[in-house]
Amino acid sequence: MAAQGLNGARERLVVIGNGMAGCRAVEEILARDATRYAITIFGAEPRVNYNRIMLSPVLAGEKAFEDIIINTQEWYDANGITLVSGDAVVSIDRATCTVTSASGRVEAYDRLLIATGSEPFIIPVPGKDLEGVVAFRDLDDVDKMLAAADKGGDAVVIGGGLLGLEAAHGLSLRGMKVTVIHLMPTLMERQLDEAAGFLLKSELERRGQTILTGADTAEIIGEGGKVAGVRLKDGREIAASIVVMAVGIRPSTALAKSAGLTVERGIVVDDHMVTSDPAILSVGECVQHRGTCYGLVAPLWDMCRSLAEGATGGEAPYSGSVTSTKLKVSGIDLFSAGDFSGGEGCEDIVMRDAARGIYKRVVVKDNRLIGAVLYGDTADGSWYFDLLKREEDISDIREALIFGQAFAQGGGALADPNAAVAALSDDAEICGCNGVTKGKVVDTILGGACSLDMVRSQCKASASCGSCTGLVESLLALTLGDEVKSGPKTMCKCTSFSHDDVRRQIVEKELKAIPAVMQALTWKTPDGCASCRPALNYYLLCAWPGEYVDDQKSRFVNERMHANIQKDGTYSVVPRMWGGVTTPNELRAIADAADKYEARLVKVTGGQRIDLFGIKKEDLPAIWADLNAAGMVSGHAYGKSLRTVKTCVGSEWCRFGTQDSTGLGIKTEQMTWGSWMPHKFKIAVSGCPRNCAEATIKDFGVICVDSGYELHVGGNGGIHLRGTDLLCKVETESQALDMCAAFIQLYREQAWYLERTAPWIERVGLDYVKAQLLDDPEAVSRLAARFRYSQQFMQDDPWARRAAGEDAELHQHLAEFRPFPKPRLLENAQ
Amino acid sequence: MIGAPVTGEWIDIGPVTQISPGNARTLPVQGGEEIAIFHTMDNQFYALVNKCPHKHGPLSQGIVHGTVVTCPLHSWNISLKTGEAQGDDKGCVPTIPVRVDAGRIYLLREALVTARAPEKAA
């Protein structure tokens, strides 16, 4: 093939696409053999080749079009290239080896290069064709956005990926009020993990953009043929004079497909970018190489090199690219590369510096770096990317890897974090929040503080944001060697803070979301674990009633399904029976439900209610609807919450009864049902000291006596039987109810998650609990008021919401797969 | 997806938006095992036979953290990538290759049909 070039008659190379890939490929070919091909380039846009990825700075006003031109007309002329711009190729005839353009121009080729790139994906909603709906793909789109921005007003960007956020940033800088609508819960979810996505969202909101995640567009609203706004599927409407669709790109393959080339997601190419027709090459975002389509610029350069080698008789196969991403929004540093999904054999190294708003995560597998996400400080992004691409063994620098290149490659002593801390001067500040120097921390340790917690309480180092925890731990190790006392039970392996510290800081720092807590308290894992997520969810729910939005995915299955999972994966259902009192109607409804949903066991529980076993998850909303219809609500038999209030019949019926224990039990249950707590919570009210309701093994027990009510706390009939302690005696029902509310709230606010009242009281002491409730005459009313405030958001029957269709997907299969039965093999016939 | 490219027929089970991050949903297979499809907080998708290797607990109902799911019955931690029990627990549940393309989830047919639950641990 090379012989043709030597014969003088140049081979004809026709390039479809005057974009970055097409031109780069031509440059690479020219660099290898400038005389081999006579080149013609077709471009659909009426202009020379420019750097498409720099459209964002053009929109933002940071660059002009002239600044982003890659090849001027002189370049085409100097290399003898014919540029046909503003005239798209509309067909390829492989039989005659010709292409035809929109204007009817026919060009013959020996080799054809398809570099048609990609096209924006337009979501098929009503109104997508209105004037004012634009993509963000070429300079024409930018011009339309600039024209809209000149008039000011509202803009909506659909798509919170890289492109969408850059468009939003540009429009925002141009003075528009921008709302970003993103389908997924995390911005840039393909490049960022939840933690970094949360930080990005917070920062963009701080800059005045409105970010709606988990938002699905239903329709683009028009007025006189022009865009007027966007309506979401949940009914919200957002006004807009321009709507930018930036939900993604699709390889532009129509031309190749109609020419009969092998096209899957993209145009299928080999390692030298040759398509299923050996005369036709393809490169860029339109291709699919080894099953992968790329939407970023970096792989282009590698592809073009391999293409040029192949097209000029050389060999340098393309083997795919590892890509990295940087967001081009000024002032926001964000970088991601490789695979950061973690998992088997992977170790996450996470560093969070809450004070400076930094989150760094690198993923290591088999002593190699395989992924990185950096937010706030991306200086080491290229270094990590380099380590990743070169698959370098990082075992020597592993300890210091997360601190970046300067630290990790400081070599020898510096690569050991302890040694690095040892090298600091005594005046060096360890804790920025509390202004504590290294000297002071060391003095505190020498003065007897032998654990992290003691250092924290004595000199305050690492007691606030906690980002210097690692430094303090190093100082402990350096100063005391083996004598370091491991701190008192941290919440879990994801954090160095105890439950109490986490709860205190949630309130002090006004942290109102799980990712916010993880960032501010420098969590060591990206998204926590099965222990800390439910605990944090509860702590936030308790600290911010009415404000915090419950995180379903951080709840144990029973609380997510509002029923108790059984060993066979079915559920048991327990409707509430106030004070253990029921009616014939309720019993009939329960019996009907048991029949209808084929309950395999109907069991009276220890808490004076009826439990229906063997209910399928798909049937739960329906059985709840039936029980609701008979006036019954969820019994919360599944929750870390108020379970039942057990009663005896009391003075109304019993000849020994001293008070209306049933009535008080019902009032107590009506006051306390629905409240989330650190653990399950049981109440009982007995009408006399014979104690038929077994009140002295409950979390809160009332024993009625002639002169009033004895209130008992901290009982437990579980693994460790514990009788209650007498808290106090009160004279009236309303005092008993207030004390119950106050005690529950104290427990809710102070116990650790999954700590029942019995171990809690043993830990803090009965005297402490009594002092909190009884010393200050106002304490009970304050605590009770906080409990009642919180209850107004909690007493909302979760069964009724599910029965009405909320979270329906939790109860439904995704689909059902019925493989077509295979024809039976004729094994027996042989 | 892990390891070498997997080939075969891919079954489209619908858009990615059907499963929110941190959650899982189920796909019964007639004549086979129920499959749990997970969407992690990092926006990766994984599919496993919906039975914990321990006592066959429904993994789809567990809490997802990183690329691990904690079984709702006895808190075994199962890797979504390999199906292996983590830590000191021993056991493995079959994984089903998943591909996400243009916003839709695809599962490998062959694996869907042939996957079988492990024996319950003693």
Short mmCIF file of N, CA, C and O in Angstrom, two decimals, chain A residues 12-16 92 98-99 109-114 279-282:
data_model
loop_
_atom_site.label_atom_id
_atom_site.label_comp_id
_atom_site.label_asym_id
_atom_site.label_seq_id
_atom_site.Cartn_x
_atom_site.Cartn_y
_atom_site.Cartn_z
N ARG A 12 -6.10 9.16 -1.78
CA ARG A 12 -7.06 10.18 -1.38
C ARG A 12 -7.65 9.83 -0.02
O ARG A 12 -8.27 8.78 0.12
N LEU A 13 -7.40 10.71 0.95
CA LEU A 13 -7.97 10.52 2.30
C LEU A 13 -9.09 11.54 2.48
O LEU A 13 -8.85 12.75 2.37
N VAL A 14 -10.28 11.04 2.72
CA VAL A 14 -11.41 11.94 2.98
C VAL A 14 -11.78 11.82 4.45
O VAL A 14 -11.91 10.70 4.97
N VAL A 15 -11.89 12.96 5.10
CA VAL A 15 -12.22 12.98 6.52
C VAL A 15 -13.61 13.56 6.72
O VAL A 15 -13.88 14.67 6.23
N ILE A 16 -14.48 12.81 7.38
CA ILE A 16 -15.82 13.35 7.67
C ILE A 16 -15.80 13.83 9.12
O ILE A 16 -15.73 13.03 10.05
N ILE A 92 -22.43 7.64 2.33
CA ILE A 92 -21.19 6.99 1.93
C ILE A 92 -21.57 5.85 1.00
O ILE A 92 -22.44 5.06 1.33
N THR A 98 -17.10 6.53 -2.60
CA THR A 98 -17.35 7.97 -2.69
C THR A 98 -18.23 8.41 -1.52
O THR A 98 -18.96 7.59 -0.94
N VAL A 99 -18.12 9.70 -1.20
CA VAL A 99 -19.06 10.29 -0.24
C VAL A 99 -19.80 11.41 -0.93
O VAL A 99 -19.29 12.03 -1.87
N TYR A 109 -12.70 8.44 -2.43
CA TYR A 109 -11.64 8.22 -1.44
C TYR A 109 -10.96 6.88 -1.68
O TYR A 109 -11.54 5.96 -2.24
N ASP A 110 -9.69 6.83 -1.24
CA ASP A 110 -9.04 5.54 -1.09
C ASP A 110 -9.17 5.08 0.35
O ASP A 110 -9.35 3.91 0.62
N ARG A 111 -9.01 6.10 1.23
CA ARG A 111 -9.28 5.81 2.64
C ARG A 111 -10.24 6.87 3.15
O ARG A 111 -10.12 8.05 2.82
N LEU A 112 -11.15 6.41 3.97
CA LEU A 112 -12.14 7.33 4.53
C LEU A 112 -11.99 7.32 6.04
O LEU A 112 -11.79 6.26 6.66
N LEU A 113 -12.05 8.50 6.63
CA LEU A 113 -11.99 8.58 8.09
C LEU A 113 -13.29 9.19 8.60
O LEU A 113 -13.64 10.31 8.23
N ILE A 114 -14.00 8.45 9.39
CA ILE A 114 -15.25 8.97 9.96
C ILE A 114 -14.95 9.50 11.37
O ILE A 114 -14.52 8.73 12.25
N ALA A 279 -11.09 -0.16 4.39
CA ALA A 279 -10.77 1.14 3.79
C ALA A 279 -11.27 2.30 4.65
O ALA A 279 -10.96 3.45 4.38
N ILE A 280 -12.06 1.97 5.63
CA ILE A 280 -12.68 3.05 6.42
C ILE A 280 -12.17 3.01 7.85
O ILE A 280 -12.23 1.98 8.52
N LEU A 281 -11.70 4.17 8.29
CA LEU A 281 -11.23 4.34 9.66
C LEU A 281 -12.24 5.17 10.42
O LEU A 281 -13.06 5.87 9.82
N SER A 282 -12.17 5.10 11.71
CA SER A 282 -13.03 5.98 12.49
C SER A 282 -12.33 6.27 13.81
O SER A 282 -11.59 5.45 14.35
#
